[in-house]
mmCIF file of N, CA and C in Angstrom:
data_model
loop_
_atom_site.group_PDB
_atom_site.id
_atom_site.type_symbol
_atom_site.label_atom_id
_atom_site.label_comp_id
_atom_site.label_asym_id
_atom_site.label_seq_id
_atom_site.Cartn_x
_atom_site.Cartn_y
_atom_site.Cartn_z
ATOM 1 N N UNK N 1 -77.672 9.735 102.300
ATOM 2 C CA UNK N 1 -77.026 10.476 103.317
ATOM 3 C C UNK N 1 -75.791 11.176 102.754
ATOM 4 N N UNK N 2 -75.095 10.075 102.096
ATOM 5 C CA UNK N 2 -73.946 11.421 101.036
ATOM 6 C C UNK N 2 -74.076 12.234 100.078
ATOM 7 N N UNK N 3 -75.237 12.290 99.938
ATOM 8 C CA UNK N 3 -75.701 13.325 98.699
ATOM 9 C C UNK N 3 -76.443 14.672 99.750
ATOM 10 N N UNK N 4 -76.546 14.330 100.999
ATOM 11 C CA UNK N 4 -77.375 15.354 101.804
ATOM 12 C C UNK N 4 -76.359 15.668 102.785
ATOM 13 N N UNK N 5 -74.892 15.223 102.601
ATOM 14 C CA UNK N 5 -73.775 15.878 103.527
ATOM 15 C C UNK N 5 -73.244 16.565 102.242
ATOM 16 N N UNK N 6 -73.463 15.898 101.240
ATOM 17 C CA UNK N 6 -72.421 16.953 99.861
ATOM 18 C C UNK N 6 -73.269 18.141 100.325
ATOM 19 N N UNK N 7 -74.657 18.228 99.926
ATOM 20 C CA UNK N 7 -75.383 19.445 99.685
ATOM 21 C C UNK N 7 -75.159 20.523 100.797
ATOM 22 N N UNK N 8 -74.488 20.029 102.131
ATOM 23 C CA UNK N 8 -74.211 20.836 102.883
ATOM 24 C C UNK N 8 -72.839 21.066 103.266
ATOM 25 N N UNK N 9 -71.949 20.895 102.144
ATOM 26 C CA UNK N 9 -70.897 21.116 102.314
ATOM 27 C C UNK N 9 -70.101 20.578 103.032
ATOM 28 N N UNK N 10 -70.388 19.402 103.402
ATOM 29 C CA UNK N 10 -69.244 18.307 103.884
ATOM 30 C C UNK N 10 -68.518 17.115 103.019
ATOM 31 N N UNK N 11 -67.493 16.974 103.509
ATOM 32 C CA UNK N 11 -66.471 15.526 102.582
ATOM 33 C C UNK N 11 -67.105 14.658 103.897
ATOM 34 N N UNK N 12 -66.830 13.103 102.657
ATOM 35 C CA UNK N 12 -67.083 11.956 103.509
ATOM 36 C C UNK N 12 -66.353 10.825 102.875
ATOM 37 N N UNK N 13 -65.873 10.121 104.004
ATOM 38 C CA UNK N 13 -64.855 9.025 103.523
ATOM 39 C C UNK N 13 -65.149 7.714 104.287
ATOM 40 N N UNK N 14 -64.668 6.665 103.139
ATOM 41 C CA UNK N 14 -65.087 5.758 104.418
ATOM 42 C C UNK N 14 -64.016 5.156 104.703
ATOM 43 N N UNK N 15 -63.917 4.668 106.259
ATOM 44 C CA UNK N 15 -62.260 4.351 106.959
ATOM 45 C C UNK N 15 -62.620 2.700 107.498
ATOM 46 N N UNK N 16 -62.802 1.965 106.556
ATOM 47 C CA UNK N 16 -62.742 0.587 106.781
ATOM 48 C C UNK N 16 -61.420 -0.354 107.103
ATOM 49 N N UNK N 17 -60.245 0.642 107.509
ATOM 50 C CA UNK N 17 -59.160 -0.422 108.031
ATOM 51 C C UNK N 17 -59.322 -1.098 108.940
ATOM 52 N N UNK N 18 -59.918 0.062 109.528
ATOM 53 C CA UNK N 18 -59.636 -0.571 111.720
ATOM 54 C C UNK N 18 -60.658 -1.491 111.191
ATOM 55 N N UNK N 19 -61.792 -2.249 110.476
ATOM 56 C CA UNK N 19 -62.397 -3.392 110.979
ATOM 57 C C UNK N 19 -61.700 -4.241 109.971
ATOM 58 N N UNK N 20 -60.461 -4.190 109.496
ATOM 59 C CA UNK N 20 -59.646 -5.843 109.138
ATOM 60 C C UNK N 20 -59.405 -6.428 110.124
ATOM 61 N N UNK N 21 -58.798 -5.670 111.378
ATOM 62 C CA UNK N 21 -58.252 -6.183 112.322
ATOM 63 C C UNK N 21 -59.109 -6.593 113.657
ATOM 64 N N UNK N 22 -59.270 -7.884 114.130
ATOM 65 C CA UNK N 22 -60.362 -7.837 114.863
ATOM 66 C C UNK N 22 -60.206 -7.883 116.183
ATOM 67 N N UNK N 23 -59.016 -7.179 116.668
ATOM 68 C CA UNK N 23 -59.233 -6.188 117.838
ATOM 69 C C UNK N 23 -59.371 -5.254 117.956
ATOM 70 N N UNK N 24 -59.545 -4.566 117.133
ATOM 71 C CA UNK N 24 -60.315 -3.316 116.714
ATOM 72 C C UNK N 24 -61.734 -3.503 116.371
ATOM 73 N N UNK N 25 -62.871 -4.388 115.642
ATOM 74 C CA UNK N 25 -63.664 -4.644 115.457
ATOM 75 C C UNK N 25 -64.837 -4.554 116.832
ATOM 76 N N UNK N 26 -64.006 -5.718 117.916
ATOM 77 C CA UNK N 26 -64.740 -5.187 119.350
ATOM 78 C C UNK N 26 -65.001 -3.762 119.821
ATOM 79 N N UNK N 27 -64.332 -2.987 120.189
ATOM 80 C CA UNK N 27 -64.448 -1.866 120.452
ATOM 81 C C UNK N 27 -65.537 -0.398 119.701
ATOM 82 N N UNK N 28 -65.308 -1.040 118.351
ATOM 83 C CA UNK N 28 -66.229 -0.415 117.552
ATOM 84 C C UNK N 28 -68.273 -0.768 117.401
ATOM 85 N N UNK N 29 -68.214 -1.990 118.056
ATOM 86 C CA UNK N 29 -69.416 -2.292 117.929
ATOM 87 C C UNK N 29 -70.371 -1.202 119.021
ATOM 88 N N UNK N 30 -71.592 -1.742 119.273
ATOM 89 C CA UNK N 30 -72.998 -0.837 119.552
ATOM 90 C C UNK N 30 -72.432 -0.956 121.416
ATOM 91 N N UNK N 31 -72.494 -0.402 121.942
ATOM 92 C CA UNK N 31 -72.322 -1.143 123.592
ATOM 93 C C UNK N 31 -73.420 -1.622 124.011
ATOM 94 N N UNK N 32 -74.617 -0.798 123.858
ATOM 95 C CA UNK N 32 -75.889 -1.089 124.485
ATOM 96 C C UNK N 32 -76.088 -2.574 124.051
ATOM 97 N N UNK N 33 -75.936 -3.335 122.749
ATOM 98 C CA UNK N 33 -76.678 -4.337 121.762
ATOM 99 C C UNK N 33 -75.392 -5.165 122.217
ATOM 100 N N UNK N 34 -74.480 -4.838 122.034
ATOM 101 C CA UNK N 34 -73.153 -5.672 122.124
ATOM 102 C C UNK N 34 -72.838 -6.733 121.299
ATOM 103 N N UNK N 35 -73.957 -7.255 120.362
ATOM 104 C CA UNK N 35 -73.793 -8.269 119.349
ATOM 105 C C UNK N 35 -74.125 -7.975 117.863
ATOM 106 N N UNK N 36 -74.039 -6.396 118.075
ATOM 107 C CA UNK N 36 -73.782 -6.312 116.374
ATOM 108 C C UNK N 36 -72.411 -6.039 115.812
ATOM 109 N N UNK N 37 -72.398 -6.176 114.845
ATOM 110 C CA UNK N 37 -70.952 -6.328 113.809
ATOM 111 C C UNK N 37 -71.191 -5.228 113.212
ATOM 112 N N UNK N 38 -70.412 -3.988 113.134
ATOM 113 C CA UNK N 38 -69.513 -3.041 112.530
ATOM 114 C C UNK N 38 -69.500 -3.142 110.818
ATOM 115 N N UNK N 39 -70.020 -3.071 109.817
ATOM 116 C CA UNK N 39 -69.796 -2.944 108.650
ATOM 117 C C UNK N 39 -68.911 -2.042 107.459
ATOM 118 N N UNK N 40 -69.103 -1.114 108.550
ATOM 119 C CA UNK N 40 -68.029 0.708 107.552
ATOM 120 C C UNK N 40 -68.239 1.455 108.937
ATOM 121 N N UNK N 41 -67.287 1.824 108.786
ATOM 122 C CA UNK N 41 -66.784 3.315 109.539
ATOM 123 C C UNK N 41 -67.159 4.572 108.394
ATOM 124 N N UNK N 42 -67.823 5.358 108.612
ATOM 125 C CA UNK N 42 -67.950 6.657 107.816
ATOM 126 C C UNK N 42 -67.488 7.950 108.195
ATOM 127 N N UNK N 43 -66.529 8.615 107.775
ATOM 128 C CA UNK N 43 -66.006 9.989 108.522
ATOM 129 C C UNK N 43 -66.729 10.981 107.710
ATOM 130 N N UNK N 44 -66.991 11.836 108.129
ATOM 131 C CA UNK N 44 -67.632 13.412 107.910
ATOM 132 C C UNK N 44 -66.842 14.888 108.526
ATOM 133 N N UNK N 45 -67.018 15.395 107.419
ATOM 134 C CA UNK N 45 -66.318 16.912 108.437
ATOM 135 C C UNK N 45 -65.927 17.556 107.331
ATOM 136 N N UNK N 46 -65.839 19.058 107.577
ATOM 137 C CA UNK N 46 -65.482 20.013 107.107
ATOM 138 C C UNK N 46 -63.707 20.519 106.550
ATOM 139 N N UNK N 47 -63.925 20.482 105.106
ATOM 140 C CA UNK N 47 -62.304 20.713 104.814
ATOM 141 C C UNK N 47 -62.356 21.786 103.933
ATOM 142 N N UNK N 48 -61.124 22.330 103.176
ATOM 143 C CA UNK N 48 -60.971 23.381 102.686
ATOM 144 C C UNK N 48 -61.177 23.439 101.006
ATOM 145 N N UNK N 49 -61.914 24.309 100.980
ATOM 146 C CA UNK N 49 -62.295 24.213 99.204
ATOM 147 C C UNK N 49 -61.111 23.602 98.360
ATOM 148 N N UNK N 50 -61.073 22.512 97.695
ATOM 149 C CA UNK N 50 -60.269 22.141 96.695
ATOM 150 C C UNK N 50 -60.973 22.631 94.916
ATOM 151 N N UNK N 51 -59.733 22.010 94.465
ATOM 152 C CA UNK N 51 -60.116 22.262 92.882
ATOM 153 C C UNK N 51 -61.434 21.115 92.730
ATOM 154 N N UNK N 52 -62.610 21.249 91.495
ATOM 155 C CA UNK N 52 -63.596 20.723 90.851
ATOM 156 C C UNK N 52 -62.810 19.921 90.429
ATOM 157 N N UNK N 53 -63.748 18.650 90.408
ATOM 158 C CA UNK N 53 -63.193 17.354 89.777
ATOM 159 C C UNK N 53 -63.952 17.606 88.112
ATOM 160 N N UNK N 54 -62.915 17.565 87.100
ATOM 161 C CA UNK N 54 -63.495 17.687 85.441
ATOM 162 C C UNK N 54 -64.571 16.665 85.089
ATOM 163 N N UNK N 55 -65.499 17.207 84.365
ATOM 164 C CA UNK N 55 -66.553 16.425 84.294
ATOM 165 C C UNK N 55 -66.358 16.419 82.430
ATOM 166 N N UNK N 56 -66.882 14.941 81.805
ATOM 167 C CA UNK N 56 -67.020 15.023 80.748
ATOM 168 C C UNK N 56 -68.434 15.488 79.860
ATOM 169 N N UNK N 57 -68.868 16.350 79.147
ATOM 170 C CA UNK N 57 -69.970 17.006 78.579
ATOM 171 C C UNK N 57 -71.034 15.375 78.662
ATOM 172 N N UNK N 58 -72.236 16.239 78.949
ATOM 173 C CA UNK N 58 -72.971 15.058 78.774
ATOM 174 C C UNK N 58 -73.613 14.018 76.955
ATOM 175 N N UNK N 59 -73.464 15.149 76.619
ATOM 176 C CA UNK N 59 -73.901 14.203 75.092
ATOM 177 C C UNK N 59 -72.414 13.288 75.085
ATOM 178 N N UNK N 60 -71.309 13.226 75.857
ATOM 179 C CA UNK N 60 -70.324 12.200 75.519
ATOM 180 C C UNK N 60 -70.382 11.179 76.169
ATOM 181 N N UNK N 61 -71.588 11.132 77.283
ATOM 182 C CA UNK N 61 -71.435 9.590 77.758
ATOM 183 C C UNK N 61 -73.044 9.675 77.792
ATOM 184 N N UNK N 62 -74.057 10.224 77.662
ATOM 185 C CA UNK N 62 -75.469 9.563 77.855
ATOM 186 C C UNK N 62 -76.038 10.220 76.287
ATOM 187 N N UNK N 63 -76.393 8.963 75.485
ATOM 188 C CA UNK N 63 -77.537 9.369 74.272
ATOM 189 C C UNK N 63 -78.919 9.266 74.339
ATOM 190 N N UNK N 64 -79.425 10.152 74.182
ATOM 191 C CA UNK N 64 -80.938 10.038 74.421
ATOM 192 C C UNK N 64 -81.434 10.283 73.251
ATOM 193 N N UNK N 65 -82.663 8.983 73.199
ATOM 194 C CA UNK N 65 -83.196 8.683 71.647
ATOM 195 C C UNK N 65 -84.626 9.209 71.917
ATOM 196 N N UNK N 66 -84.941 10.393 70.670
ATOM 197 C CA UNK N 66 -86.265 10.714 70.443
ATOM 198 C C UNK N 66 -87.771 9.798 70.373
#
């Protein structure tokens, strides 16, 4: 799923504070199910072109043997 929000041009983060605290944890669960537990919060959305993160050439970290 984050490789198919990159491809469409979205950032994604994940916001796992609010479930340290577990009055926050309630509120976040399913309503309908009411007894599942919350694992990650995932945010998505649209932000403004930043700079490329530098990548190192590939013959410097993968060797491939004939």
């Amino acid at each position: 799923m984050l490789l198919l929000a990159t491809l469409e041009g979205l950032s994604s983060s994940f916001v796992t504070q609010a479930l340290e605290w577990p009055d926050l944890r309630w509120p976040l669960r399913d309503p309908l199910s009411g007894s599942a537990h919350v694992q990650m919060v995932l945010r998505l959305g649209y932000e403004p072109e930043g700079p490329g993160t530098p990548r190192r050439p590939v013959p410097e970290v993968l060797a491939i043997q004939p």
